Structures are given as structure tokens and as C-alpha cells.
XYZ file of N, CA and C in Angstrom:
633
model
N -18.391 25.307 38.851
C -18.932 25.554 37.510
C -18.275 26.784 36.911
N -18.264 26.647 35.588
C -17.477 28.126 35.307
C -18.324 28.881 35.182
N -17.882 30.434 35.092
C -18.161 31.530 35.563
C -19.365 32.147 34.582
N -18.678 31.595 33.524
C -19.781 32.256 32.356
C -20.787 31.225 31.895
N -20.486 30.036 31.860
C -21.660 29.072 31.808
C -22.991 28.438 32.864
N -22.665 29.682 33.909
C -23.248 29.757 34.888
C -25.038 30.094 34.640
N -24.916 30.860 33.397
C -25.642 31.255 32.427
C -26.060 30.762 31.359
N -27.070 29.515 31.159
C -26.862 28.226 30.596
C -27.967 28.439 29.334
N -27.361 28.255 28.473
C -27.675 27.828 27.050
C -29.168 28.087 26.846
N -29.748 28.906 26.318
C -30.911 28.827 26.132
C -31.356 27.651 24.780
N -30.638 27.587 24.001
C -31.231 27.204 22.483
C -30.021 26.130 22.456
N -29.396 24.619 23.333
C -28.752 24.103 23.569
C -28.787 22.930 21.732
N -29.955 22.638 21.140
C -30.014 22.218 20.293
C -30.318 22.828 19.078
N -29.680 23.794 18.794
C -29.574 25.089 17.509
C -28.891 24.054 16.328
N -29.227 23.584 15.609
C -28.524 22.541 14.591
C -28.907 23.273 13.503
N -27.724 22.837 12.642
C -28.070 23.568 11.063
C -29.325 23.170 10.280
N -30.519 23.184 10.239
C -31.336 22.720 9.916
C -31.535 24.036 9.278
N -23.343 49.925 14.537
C -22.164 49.810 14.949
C -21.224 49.821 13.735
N -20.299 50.082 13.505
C -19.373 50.208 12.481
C -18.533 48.848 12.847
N -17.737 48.125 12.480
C -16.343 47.282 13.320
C -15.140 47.884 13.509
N -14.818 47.927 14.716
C -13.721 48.121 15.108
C -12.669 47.253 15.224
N -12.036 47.301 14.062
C -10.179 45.807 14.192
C -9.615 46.619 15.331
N -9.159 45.541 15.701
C -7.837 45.540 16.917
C -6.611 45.462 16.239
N -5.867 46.553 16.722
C -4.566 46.726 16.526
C -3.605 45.235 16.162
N -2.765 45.569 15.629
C -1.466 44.302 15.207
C -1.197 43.671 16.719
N -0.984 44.360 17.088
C -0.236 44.032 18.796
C -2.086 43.726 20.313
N -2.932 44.148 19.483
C -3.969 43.530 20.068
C -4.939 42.043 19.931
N -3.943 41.729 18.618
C -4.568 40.416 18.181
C -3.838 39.296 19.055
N -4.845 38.631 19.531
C -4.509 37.130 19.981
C -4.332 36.083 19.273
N -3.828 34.839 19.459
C -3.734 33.954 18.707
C -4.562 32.366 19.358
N -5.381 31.649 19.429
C -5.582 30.587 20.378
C -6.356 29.885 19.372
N -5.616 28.664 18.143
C -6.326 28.308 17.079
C -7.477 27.178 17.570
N -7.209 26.533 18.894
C -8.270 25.692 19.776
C -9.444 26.705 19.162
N -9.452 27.960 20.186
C -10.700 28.323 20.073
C -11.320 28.982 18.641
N -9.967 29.068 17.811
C -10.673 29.479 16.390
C -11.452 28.475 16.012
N -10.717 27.371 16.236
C -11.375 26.342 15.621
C -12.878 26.349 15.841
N -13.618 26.564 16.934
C -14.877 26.564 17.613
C -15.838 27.486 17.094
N -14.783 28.432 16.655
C -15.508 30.274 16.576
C -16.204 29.541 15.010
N -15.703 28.736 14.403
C -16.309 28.402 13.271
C -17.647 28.006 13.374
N -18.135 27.593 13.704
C -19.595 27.353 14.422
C -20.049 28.443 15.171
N -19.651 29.465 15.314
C -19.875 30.254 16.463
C -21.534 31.285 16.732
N -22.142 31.334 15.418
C -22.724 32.036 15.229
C -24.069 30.507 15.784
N -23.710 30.015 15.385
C -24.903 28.811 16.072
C -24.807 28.719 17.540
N -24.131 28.781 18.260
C -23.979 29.386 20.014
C -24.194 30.491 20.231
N -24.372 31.224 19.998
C -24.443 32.874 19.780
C -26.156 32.990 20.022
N -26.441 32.459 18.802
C -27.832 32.145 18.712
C -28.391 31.396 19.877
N -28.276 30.717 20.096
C -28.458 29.661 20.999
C -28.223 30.514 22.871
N -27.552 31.271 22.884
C -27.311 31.913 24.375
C -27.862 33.113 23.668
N -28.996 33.702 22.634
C -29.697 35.178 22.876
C -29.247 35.967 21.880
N -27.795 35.417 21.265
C -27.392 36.711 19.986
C -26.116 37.571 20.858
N -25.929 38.288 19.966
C -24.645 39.283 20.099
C -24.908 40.070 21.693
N -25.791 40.529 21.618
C -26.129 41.965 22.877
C -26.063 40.637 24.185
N -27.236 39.066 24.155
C -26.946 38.517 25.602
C -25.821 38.330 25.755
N -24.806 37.581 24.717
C -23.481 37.125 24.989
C -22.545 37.993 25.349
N -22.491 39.694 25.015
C -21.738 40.706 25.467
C -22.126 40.946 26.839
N -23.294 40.875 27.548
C -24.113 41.461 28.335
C -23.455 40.349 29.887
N -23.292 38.951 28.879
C -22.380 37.672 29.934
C -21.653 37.869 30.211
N -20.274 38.308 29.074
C -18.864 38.937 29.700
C -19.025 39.968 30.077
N -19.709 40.995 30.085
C -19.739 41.978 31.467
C -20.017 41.681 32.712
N -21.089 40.939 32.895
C -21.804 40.656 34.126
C -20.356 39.794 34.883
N -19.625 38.776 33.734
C -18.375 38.227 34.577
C -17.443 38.858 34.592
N -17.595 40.295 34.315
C -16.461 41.302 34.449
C -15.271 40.996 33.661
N -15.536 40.574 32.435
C -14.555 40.106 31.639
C -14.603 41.521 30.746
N -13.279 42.220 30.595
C -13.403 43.335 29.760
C -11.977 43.796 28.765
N -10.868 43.034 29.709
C -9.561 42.615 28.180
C -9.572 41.940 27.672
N -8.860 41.982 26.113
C -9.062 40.849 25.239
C -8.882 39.422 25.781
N -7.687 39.502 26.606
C -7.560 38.042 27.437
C -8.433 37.116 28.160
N -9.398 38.209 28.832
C -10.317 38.150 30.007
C -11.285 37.160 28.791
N -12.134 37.717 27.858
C -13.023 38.141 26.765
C -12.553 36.927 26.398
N -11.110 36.672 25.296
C -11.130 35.064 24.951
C -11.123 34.166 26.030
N -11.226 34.327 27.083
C -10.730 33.150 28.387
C -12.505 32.561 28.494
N -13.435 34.005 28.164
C -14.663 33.779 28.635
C -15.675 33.424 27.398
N -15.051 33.542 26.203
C -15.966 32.724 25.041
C -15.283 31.138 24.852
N -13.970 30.801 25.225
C -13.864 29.928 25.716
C -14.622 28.471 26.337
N -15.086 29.211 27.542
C -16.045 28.468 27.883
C -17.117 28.103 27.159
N -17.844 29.149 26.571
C -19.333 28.905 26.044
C -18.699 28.389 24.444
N -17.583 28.688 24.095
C -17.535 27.639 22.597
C -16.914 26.853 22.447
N -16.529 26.388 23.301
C -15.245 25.081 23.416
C -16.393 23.677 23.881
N -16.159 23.216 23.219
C -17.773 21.985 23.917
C -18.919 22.554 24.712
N -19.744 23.565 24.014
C -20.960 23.725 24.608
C -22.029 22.979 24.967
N -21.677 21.829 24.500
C -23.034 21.254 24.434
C -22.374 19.855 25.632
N -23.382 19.532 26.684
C -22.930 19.216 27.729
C -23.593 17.624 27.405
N -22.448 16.186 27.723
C -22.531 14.652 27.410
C -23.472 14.447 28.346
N -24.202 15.366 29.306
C -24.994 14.536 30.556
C -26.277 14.677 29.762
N -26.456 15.190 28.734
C -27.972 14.816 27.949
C -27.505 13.948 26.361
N -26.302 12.724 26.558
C -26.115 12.013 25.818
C -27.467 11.893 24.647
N -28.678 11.284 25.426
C -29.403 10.687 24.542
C -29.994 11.680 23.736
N -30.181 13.050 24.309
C -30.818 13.884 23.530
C -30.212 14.601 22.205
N -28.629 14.382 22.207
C -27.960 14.615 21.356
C -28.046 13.910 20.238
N -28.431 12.400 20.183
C -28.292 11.564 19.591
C -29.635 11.450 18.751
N -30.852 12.095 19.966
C -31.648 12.305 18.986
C -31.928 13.437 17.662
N -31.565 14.784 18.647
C -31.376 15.691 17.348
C -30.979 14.801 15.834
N -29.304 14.716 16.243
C -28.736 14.427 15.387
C -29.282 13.366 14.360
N -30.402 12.654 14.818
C -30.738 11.482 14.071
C -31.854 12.404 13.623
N -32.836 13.615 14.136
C -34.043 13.996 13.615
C -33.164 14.763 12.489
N -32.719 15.727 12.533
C -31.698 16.368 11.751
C -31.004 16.053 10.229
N -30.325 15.268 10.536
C -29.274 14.655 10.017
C -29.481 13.160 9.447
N -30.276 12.162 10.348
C -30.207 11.136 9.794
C -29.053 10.033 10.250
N -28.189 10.746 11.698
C -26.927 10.457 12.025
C -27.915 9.511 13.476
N -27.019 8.073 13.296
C -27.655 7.330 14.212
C -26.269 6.666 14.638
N -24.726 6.344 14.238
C -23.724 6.177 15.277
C -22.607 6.518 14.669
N -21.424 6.672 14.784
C -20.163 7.121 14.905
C -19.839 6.856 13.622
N -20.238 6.287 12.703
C -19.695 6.357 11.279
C -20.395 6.738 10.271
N -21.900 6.783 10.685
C -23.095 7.742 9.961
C -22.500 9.438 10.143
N -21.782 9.462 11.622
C -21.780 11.342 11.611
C -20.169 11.472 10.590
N -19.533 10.527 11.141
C -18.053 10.975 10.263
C -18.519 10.917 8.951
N -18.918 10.592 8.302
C -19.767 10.178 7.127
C -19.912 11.795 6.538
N -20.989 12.387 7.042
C -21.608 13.504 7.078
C -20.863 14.506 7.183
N -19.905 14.480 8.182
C -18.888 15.548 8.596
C -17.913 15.786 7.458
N -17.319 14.785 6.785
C -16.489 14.386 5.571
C -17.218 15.097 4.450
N -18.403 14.898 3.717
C -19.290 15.438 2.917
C -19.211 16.695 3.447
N -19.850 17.009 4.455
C -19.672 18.819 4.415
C -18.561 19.445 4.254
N -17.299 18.519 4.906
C -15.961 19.526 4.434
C -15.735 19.655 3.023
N -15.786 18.145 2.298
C -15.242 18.037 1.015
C -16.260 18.505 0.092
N -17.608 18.461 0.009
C -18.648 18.602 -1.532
C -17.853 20.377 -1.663
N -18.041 19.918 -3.169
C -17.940 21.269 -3.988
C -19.167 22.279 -3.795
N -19.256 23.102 -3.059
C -20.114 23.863 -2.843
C -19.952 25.853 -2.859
N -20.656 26.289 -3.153
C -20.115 27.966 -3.540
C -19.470 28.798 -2.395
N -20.932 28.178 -1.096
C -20.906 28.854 0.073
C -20.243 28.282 1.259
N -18.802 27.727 1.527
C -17.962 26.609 1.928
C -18.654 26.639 3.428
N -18.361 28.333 4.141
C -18.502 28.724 4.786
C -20.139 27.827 5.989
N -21.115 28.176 5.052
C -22.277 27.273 5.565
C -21.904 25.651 6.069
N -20.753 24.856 5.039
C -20.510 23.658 5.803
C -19.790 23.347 6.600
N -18.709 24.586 6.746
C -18.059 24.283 7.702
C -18.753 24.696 9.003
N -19.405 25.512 9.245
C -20.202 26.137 10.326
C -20.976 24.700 10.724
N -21.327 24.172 9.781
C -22.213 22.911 10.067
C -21.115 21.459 11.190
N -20.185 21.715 10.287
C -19.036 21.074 10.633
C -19.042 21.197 12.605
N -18.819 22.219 12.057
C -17.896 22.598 14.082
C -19.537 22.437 14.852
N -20.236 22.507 14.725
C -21.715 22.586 15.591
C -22.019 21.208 15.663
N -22.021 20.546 14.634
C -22.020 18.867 14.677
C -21.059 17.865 15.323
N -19.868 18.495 15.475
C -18.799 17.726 16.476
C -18.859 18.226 17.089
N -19.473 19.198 17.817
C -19.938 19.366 19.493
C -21.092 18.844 19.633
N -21.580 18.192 18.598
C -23.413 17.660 18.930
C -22.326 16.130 19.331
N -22.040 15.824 18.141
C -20.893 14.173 18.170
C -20.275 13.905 19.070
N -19.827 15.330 19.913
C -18.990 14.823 21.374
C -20.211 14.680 22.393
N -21.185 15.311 22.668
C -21.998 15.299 23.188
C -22.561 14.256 23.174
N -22.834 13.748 21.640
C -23.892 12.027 22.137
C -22.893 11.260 22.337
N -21.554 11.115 22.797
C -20.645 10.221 22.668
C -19.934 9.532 21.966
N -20.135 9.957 20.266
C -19.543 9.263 19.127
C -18.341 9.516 19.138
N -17.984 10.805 19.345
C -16.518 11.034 19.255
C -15.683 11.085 20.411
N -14.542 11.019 20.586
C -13.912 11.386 21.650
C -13.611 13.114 21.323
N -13.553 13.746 22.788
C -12.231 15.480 22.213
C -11.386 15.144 21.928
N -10.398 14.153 21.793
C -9.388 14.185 20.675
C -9.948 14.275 19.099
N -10.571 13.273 19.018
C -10.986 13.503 17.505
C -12.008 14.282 16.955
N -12.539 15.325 18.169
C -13.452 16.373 17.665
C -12.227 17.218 17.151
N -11.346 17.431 18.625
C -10.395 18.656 18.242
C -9.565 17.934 16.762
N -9.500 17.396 16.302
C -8.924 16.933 15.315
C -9.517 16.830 14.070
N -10.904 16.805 13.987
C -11.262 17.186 12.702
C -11.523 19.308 12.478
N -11.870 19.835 13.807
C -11.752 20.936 13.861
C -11.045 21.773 13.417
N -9.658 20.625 13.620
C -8.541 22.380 13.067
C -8.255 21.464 11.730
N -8.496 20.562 11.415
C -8.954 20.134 9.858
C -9.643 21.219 8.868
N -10.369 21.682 9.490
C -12.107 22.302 9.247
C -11.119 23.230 9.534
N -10.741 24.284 10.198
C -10.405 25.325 9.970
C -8.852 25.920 9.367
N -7.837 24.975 8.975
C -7.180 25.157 7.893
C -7.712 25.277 6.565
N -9.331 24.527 6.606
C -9.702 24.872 4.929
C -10.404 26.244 5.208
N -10.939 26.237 6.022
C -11.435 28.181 6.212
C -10.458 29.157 5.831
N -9.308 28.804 6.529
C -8.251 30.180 6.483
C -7.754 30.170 4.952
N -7.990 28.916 4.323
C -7.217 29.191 2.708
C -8.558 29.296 1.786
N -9.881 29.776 2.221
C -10.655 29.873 1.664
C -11.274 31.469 1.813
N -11.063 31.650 2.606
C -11.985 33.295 3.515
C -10.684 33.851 3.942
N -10.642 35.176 3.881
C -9.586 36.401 4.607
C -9.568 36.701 6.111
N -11.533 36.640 5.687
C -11.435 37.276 7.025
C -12.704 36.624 7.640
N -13.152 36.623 9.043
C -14.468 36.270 9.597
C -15.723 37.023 8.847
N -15.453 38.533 8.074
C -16.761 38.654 8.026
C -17.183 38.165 6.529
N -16.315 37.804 5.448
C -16.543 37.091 4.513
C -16.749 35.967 4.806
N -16.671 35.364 5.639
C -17.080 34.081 6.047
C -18.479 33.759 6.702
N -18.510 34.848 7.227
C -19.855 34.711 8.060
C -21.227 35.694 6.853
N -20.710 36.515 5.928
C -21.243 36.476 4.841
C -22.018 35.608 3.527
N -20.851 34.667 3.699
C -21.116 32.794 2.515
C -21.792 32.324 3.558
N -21.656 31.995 4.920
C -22.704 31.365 5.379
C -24.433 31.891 5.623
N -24.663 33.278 5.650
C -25.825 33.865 5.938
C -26.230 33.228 4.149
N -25.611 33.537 3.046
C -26.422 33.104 2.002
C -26.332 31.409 1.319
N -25.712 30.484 1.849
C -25.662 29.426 2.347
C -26.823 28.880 2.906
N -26.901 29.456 4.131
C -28.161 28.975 4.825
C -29.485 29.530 4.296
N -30.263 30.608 3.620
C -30.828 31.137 2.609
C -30.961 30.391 1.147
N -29.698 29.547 1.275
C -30.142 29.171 -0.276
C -30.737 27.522 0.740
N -30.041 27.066 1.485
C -30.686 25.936 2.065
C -32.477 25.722 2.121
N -32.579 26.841 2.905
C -34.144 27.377 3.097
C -34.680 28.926 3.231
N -34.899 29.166 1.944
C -35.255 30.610 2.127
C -36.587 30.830 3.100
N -37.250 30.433 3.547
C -38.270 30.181 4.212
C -38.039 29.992 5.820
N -37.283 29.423 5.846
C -36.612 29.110 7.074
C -36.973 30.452 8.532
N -38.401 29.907 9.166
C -38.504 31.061 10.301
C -37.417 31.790 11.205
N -36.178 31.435 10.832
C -35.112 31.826 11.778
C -34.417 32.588 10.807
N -35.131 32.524 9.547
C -33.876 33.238 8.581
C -33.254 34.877 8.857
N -34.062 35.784 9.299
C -34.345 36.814 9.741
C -33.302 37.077 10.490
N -33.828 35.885 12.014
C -32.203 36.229 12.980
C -30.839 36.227 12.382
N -30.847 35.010 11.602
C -29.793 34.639 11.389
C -28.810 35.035 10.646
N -29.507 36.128 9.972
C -29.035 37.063 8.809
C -28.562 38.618 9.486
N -29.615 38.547 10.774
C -29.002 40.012 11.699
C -27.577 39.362 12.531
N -27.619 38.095 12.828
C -26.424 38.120 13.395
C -25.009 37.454 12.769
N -25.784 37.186 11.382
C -24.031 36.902 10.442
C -24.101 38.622 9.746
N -24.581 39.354 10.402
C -23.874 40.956 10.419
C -23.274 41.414 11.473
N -23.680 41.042 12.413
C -23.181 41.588 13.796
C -22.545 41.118 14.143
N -22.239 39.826 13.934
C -21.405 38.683 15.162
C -19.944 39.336 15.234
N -19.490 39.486 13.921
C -17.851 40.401 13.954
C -17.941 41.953 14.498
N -18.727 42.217 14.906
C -18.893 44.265 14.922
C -18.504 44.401 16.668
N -18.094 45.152 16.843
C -17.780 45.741 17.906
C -15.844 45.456 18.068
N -15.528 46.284 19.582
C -14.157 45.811 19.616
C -14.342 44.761 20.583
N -15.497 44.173 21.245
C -15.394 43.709 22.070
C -16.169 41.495 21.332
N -16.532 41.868 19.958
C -16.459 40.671 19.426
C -15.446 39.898 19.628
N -15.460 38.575 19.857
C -14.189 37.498 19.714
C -13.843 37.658 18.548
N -14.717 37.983 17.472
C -13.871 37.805 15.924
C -13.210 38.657 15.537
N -12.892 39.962 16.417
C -12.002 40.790 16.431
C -10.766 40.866 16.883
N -10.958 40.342 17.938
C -10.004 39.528 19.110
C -9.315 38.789 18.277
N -9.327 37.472 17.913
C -8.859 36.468 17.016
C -9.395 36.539 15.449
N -8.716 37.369 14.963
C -8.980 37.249 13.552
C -8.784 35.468 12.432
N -9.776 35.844 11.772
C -9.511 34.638 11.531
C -7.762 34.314 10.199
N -7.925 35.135 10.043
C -6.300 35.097 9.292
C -5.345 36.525 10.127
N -4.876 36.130 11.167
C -4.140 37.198 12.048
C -2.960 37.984 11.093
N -3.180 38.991 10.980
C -2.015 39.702 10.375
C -0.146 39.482 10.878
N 0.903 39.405 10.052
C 1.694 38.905 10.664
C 2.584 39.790 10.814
């Protein structure tokens, strides 16, 4: 089992329903797989405890260079959501969403990339969390998750500069969705935090890497 998922998902069905410290030119990584993921990222985040448990994981796995650090969010955002609870995926997605087989979710997935909307950011986040729900109930294959993904995140990079404008449109995105929303609170402390530290992935991998 890997090292950091050893430490298993508290909030496995999270569905869209400090100063910062940048890293140097020569400290930025590049690995657009996992950018692609980081787009959703704040919904896993949530889901394993927030910023402080998920830092608190790569220590405990002694992960502490940038290499180490992307090798170990990796794991927890690259298909988090595990096919051996197929059916339960399928239900979210149908309580949720309304998504009941493989052309109801592409359906959905298509609409969130394309509608004209202010806060892009909120659908694409929706985007990447839903094709790990889609690989999970079995609709999709990882080829065609990873394939609408870096779809989904070529329109990020020509839309947003940077992760924390991005993770900005989505905190008021999800607010305009449901201002009411009992999670709104968290969710608003950690589309502040999620980029802060040097030891964030969104520091690590910027989302438009300087060249």
C-alpha cells in the first residue's frame, strides 16, 4: 500500500454539492498529470482534514523536498477515490448530480467545462473531483479521465495566473452556489490556505510555472 494513503480518506465522498512563500525559478517543478488533479484539490484536502492533516501526512512519511512532497500528494490526488466501493460512487453521483451512467456524467462534465459562467474556477474544481468519482464508479476508464483532465486544465491556465486566483473564483463560486451551505466556513478557510506555506503543492507546481 502506499505510504501516504496508508492514512485513508476521511471525507472519501466530498462532492461539489502564514504569509506564502513562492519557490524560487529553479525550485519549481513541473508534473502536468498531477496539476491536472491539483484542480480539484481543495475537495481532497477537505476530505483527508484540511491543510495542517495533509502537511502533518507528509511529515509523518518523512517527505520534506519538493520531490519527496510532489511524489507524496501524488498519491492522495491522483485517483483518490478507490473502484472497490464501485457502487457507492455511483450512488453519490446519482444523489448529487443526477448522474446514473457514462453518458449522463460526460454530459455534465462537458456543461461544467463549457457554460459561460463568472467563477470558471468552481467548475472546473467540480470537473476534476467528478472524474475521480467517474473512475471510481467505473464509467470512465484512466485514459479518458486523464484525458478530459488536462482538457480541464489547459482552460485553467488560459483563464487564472495563478492557483491563488483560482482558488479565490472558486471559494465565491461555491458561495454563490449556496450561501448557506454548512461547510461554507471550511471551505472558505481553506481556499485561503491551501496555496500558503513553502511546503503547499501549489507552490511546488505553480499553476502557470514561470519560464
Amino acid at each position: 500500500m502506499k505510504k501516504v494513503k496508508q492514512l485513508k480518506l476521511t471525507a472519501i465522498y466530498c462532492l461539489a454539492i502564514f504569509s506564502a512563500v513562492s519557490c524560487s525559478k529553479s525550485e519549481q517543478l513541473k508534473d502536468e498529470k498531477l496539476s491536472s488533479f491539483m484542480l480539484g484539490g481543495i475537495y481532497f484536502i477537505h476530505g483527508y482534514g484540511g491543510v495542517s492533516d495533509v502537511e502533518s501526512m507528509m511529515s509523518n512519511a518523512n517527505y520534506t523536498t519538493n520531490e519527496q512532497l510532489a511524489s507524496g500528494y501524488k498519491e492522495i490526488f491522483e485517483f483518490p477515490f478507490e473502484r472497490t466501493d464501485a457502487a457507492g460512487a455511483k450512488r453519490m453521483l446519482k444523489s448529487a448530480w443526477d448522474i446514473t451512467n457514462k453518458e449522463s456524467l460526460l454530459e455534465s462534465l462537458e456543461e461544467l467545462k463549457t457554460r459561460d459562467y463568472t467563477y470558471k474556477s468552481w467548475d472546473y474544481a467540480r470537473v476534476a473531483n467528478n472524474v475521480c468519482m467517474g473512475y471510481a464508479s467505473e464509467y470512465l476508464t484512466k485514459e479518458e479521465s486523464l484525458e478530459i483532465l488536462s482538457e480541464t486544465l489547459v482552460m485553467a491556465k488560459e483563464k487564472y495566473a495563478d492557483w491563488d486566483t483560482y482558488f479565490s473564483d472558486f471559494d465565491k463560486g461555491r458561495v454563490e452556489w449556496n450561501s448557506n451551505d454548512p461547510e461554507k466556513e471550511s471551505f472558505e478557510t481553506l481556499a485561503k490556505t491551501i496555496t500558503k506555506g513553502e511546503k503547499s503543492i501549489y507552490n511546488i507546481l505553480p499553476l502557470n510555472p514561470q519560464e
